[in-house]
Short mmCIF file of N, CA, C and O in Angstrom, two decimals:
data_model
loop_
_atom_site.label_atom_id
_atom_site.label_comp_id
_atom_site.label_asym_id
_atom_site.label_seq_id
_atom_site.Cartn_x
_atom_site.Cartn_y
_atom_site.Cartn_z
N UNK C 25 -86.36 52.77 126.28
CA UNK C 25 -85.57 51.58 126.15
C UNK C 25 -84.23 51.89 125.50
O UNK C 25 -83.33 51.19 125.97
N UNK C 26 -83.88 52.65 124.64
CA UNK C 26 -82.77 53.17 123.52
C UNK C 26 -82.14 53.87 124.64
O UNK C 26 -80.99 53.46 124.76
N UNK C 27 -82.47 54.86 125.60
CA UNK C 27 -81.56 55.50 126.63
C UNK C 27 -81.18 54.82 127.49
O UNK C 27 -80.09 55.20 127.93
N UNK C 28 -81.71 53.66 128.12
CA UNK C 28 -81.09 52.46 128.66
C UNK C 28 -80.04 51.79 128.25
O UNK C 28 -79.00 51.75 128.90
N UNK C 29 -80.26 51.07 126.84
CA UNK C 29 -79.27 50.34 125.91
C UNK C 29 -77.96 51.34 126.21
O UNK C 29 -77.03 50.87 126.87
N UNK C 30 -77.90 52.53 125.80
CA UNK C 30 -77.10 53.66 125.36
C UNK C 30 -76.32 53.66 126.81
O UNK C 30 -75.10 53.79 126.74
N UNK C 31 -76.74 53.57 127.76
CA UNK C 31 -75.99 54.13 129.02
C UNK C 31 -75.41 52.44 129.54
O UNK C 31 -74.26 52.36 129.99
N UNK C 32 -76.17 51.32 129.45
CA UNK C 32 -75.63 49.95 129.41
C UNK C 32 -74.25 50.23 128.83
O UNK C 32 -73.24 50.35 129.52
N UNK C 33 -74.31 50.32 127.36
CA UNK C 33 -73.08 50.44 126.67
C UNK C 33 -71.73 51.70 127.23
O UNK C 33 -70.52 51.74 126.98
N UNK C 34 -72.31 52.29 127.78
CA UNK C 34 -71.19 53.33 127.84
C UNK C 34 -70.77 53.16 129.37
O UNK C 34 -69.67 53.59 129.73
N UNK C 35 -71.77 52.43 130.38
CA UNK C 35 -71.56 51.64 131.75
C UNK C 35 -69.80 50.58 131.09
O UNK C 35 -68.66 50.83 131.48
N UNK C 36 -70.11 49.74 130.29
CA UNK C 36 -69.46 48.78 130.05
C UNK C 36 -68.34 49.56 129.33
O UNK C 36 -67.29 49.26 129.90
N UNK C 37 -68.19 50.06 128.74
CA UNK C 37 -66.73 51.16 127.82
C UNK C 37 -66.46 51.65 128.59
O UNK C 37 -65.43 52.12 128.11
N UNK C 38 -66.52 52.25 130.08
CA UNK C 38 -65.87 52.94 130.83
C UNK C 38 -65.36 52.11 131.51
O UNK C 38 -64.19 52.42 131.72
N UNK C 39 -65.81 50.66 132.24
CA UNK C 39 -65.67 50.00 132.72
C UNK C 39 -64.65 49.06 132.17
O UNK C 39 -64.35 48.08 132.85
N UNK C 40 -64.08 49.27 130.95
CA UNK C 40 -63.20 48.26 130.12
C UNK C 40 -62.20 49.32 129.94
O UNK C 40 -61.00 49.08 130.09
N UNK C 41 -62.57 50.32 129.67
CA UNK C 41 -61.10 51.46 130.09
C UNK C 41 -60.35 51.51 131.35
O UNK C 41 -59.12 51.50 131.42
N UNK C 42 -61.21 51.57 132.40
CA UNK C 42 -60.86 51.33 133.55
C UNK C 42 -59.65 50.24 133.99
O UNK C 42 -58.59 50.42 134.59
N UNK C 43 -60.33 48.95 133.36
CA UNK C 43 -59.69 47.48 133.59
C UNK C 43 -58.51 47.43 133.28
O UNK C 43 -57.70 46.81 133.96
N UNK C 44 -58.03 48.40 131.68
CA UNK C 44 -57.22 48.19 130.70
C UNK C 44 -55.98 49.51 131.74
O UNK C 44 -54.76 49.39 131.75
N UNK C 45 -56.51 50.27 132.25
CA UNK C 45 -55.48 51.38 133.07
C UNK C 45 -55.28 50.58 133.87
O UNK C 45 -54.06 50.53 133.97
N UNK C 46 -55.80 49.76 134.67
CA UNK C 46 -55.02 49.18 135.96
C UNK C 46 -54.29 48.26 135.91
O UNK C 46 -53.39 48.03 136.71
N UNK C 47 -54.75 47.26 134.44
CA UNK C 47 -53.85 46.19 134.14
C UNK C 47 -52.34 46.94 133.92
O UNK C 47 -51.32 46.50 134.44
N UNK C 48 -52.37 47.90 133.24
CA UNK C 48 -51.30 48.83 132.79
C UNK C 48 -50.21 49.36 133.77
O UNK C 48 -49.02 49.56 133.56
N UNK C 49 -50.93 49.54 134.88
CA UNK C 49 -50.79 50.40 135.81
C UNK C 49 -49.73 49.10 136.45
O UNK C 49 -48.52 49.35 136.47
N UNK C 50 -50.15 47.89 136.89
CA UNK C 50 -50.06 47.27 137.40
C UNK C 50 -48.68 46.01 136.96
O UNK C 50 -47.94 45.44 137.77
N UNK C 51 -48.68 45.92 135.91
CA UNK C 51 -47.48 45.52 135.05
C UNK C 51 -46.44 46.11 134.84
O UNK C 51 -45.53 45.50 134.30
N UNK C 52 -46.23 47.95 135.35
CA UNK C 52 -44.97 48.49 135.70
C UNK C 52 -44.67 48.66 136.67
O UNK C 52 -43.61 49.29 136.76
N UNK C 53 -45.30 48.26 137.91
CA UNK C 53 -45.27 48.64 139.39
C UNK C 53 -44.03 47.93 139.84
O UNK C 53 -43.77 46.81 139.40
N UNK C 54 -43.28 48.52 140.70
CA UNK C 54 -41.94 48.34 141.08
C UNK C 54 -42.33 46.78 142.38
O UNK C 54 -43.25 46.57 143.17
N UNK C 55 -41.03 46.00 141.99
CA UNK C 55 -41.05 45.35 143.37
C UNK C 55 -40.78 45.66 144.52
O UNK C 55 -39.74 45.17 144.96
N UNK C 56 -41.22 46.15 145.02
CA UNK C 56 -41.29 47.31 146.33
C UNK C 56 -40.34 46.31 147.92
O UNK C 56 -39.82 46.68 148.97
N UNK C 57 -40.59 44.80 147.16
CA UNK C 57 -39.94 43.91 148.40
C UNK C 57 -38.47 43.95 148.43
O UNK C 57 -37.78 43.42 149.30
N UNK C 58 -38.13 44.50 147.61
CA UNK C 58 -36.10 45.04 146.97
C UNK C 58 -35.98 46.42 148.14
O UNK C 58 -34.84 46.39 148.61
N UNK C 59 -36.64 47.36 148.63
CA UNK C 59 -36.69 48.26 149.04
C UNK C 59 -35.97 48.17 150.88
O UNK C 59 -36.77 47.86 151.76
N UNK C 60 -35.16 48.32 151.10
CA UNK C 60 -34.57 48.48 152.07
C UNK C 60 -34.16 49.75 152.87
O UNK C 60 -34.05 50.74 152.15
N UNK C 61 -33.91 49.97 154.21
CA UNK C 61 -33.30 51.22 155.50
C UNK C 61 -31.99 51.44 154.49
O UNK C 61 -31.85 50.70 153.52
N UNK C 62 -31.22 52.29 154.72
CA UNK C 62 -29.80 52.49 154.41
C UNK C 62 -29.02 52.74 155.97
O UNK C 62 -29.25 53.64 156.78
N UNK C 63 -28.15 51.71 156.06
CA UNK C 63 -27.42 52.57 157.43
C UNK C 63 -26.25 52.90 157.20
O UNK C 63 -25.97 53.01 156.00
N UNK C 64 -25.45 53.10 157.93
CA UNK C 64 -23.77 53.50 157.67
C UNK C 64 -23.25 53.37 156.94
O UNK C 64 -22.62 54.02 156.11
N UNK C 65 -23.55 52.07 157.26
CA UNK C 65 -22.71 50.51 156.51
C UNK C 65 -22.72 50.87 154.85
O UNK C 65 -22.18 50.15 154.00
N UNK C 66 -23.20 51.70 154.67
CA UNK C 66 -24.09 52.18 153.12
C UNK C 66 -23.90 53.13 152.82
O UNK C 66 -24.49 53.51 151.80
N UNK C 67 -22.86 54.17 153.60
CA UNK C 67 -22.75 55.45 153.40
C UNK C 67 -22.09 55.84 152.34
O UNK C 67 -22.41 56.94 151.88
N UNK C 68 -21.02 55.08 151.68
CA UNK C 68 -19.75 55.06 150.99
C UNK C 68 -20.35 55.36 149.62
O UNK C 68 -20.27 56.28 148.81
N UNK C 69 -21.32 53.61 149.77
CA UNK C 69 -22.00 53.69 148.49
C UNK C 69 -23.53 54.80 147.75
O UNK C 69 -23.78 55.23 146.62
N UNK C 70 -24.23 54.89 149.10
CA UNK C 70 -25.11 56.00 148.96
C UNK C 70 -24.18 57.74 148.17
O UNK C 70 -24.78 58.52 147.43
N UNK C 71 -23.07 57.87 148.50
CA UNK C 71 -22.72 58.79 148.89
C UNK C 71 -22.20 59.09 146.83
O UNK C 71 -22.21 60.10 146.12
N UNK C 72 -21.87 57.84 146.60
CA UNK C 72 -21.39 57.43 144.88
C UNK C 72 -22.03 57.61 143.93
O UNK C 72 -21.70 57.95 142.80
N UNK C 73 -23.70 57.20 144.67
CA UNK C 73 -24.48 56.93 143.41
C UNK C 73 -25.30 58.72 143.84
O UNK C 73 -25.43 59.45 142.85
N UNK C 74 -25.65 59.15 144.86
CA UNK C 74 -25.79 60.71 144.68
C UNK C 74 -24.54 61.77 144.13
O UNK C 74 -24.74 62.98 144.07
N UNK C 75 -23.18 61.14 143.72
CA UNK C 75 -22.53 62.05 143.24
C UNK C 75 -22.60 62.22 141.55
O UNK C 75 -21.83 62.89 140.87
N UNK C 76 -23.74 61.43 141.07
CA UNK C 76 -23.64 61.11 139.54
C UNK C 76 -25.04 62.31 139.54
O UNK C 76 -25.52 62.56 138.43
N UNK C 77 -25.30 62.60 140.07
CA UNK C 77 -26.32 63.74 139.91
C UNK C 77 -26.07 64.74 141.09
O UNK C 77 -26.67 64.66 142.16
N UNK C 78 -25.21 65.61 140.80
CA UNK C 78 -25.00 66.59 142.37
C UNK C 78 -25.92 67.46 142.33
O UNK C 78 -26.60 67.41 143.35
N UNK C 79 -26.20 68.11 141.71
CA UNK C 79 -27.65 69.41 141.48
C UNK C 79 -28.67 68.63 142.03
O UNK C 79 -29.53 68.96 142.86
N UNK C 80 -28.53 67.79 141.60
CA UNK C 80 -30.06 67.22 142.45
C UNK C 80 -30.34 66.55 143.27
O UNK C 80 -31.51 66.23 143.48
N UNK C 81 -29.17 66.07 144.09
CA UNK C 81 -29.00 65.14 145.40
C UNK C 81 -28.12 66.12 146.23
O UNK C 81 -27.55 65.53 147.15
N UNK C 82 -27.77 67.74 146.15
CA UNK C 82 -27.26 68.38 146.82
C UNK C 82 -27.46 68.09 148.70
O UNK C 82 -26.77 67.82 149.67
N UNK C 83 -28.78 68.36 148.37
CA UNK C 83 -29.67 68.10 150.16
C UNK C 83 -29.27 66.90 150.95
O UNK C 83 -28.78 66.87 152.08
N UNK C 84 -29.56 66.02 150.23
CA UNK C 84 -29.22 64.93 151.12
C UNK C 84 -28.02 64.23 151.27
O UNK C 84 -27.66 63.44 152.15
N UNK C 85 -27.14 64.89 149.72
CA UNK C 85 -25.57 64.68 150.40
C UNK C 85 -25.02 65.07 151.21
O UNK C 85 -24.17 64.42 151.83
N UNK C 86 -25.48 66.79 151.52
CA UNK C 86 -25.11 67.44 152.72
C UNK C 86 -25.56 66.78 153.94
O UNK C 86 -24.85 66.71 154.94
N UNK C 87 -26.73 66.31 153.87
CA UNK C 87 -27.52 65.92 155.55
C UNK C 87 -26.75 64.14 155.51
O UNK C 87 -27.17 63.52 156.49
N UNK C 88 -26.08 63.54 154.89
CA UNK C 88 -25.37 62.42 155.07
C UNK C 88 -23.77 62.88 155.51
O UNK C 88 -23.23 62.23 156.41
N UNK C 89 -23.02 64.00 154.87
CA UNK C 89 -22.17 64.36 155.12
C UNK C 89 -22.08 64.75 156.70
O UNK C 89 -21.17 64.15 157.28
N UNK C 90 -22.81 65.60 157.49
CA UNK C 90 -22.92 66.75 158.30
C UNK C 90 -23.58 65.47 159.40
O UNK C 90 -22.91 65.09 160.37
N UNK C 91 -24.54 65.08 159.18
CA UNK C 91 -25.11 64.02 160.30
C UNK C 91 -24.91 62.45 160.18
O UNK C 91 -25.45 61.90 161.14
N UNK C 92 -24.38 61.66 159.41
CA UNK C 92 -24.72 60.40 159.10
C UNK C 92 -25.94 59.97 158.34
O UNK C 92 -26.98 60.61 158.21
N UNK C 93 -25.63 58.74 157.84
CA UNK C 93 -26.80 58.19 157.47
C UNK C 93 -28.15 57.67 158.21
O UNK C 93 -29.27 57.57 157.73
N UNK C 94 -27.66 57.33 159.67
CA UNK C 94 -29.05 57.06 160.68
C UNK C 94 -28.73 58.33 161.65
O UNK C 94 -27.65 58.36 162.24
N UNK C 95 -29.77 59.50 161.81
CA UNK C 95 -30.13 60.66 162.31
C UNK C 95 -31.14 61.16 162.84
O UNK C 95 -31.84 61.67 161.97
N UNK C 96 -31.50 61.26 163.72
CA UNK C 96 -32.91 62.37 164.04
C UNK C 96 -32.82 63.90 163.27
O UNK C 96 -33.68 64.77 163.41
N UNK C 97 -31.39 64.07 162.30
CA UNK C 97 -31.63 65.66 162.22
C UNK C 97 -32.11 65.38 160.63
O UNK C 97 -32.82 66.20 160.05
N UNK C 98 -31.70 64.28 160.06
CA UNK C 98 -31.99 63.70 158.94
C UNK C 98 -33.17 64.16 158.08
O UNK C 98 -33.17 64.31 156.86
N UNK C 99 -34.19 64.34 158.96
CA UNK C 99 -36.37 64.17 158.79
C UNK C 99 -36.62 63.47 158.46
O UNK C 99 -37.56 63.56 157.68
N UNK C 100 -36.02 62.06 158.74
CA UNK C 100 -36.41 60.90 158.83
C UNK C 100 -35.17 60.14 157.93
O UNK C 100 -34.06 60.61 157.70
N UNK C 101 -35.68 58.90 157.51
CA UNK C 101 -34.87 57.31 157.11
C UNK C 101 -34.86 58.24 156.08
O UNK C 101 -35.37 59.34 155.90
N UNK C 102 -33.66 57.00 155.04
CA UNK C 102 -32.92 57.12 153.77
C UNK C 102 -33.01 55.06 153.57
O UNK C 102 -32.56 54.14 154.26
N UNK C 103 -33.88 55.10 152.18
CA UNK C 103 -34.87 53.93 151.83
C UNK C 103 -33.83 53.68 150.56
O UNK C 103 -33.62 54.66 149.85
N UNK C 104 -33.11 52.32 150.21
CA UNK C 104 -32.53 51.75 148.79
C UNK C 104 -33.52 51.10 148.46
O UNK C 104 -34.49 50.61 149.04
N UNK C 105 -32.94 51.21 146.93
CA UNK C 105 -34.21 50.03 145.92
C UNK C 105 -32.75 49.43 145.09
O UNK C 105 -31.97 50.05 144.37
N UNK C 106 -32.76 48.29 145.41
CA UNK C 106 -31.48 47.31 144.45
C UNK C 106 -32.20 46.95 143.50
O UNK C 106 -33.41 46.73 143.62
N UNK C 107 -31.29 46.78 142.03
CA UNK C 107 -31.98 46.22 140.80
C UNK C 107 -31.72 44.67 140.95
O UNK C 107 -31.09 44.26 141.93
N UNK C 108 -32.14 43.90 140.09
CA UNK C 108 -31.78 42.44 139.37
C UNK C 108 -30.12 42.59 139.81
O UNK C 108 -29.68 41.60 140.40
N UNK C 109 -29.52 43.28 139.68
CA UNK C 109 -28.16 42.85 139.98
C UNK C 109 -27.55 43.36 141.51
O UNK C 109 -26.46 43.05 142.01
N UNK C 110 -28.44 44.09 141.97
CA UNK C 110 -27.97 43.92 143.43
C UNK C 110 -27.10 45.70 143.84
O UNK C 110 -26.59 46.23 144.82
N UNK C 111 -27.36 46.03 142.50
CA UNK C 111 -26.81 47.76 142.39
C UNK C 111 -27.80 48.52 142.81
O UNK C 111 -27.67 49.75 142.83
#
């Protein structure tokens, strides 16, 4: 009966850890419905906000430079996420 109780209890503490990660999890999750294609029309500005980090947007400044922003040589779409203010 005591190894029952014992595994009841530790059923339910894993199960309340669990709850407490997803609530967590779930309260920083991005609004994913802000998430938009980038086309042309977007190139100017795509092209601004990858120049504030060049080391690390090297790649895809080149493949916007060299092909455009809508491409088959691309390896696929180029996806925006706007904040609260539309930046």
């Amino acid at each position: 009966m005591e190894v029952k109780k014992m595994l009841n209890q530790r059923t339910h503490k894993t199960h309340s850890i669990v709850a407490d990660i997803s609530r967590s999890i779930l309260s920083v999750a991005p609004d994913l419905s802000k998430v938009h294609n980038l086309t042309n029309e977007d190139r100017l500005e795509v092209l601004a906000f990858l120049s504030i980090r060049p080391v690390h947007t090297v790649v895809m400044k080149s493949f916007i430079i060299d092909n455009g922003m809508e491409s088959d040589l691309n390896r696929g779409k180029f996806h925006g996420y706007r904040n609260t203010n539309g930046e």
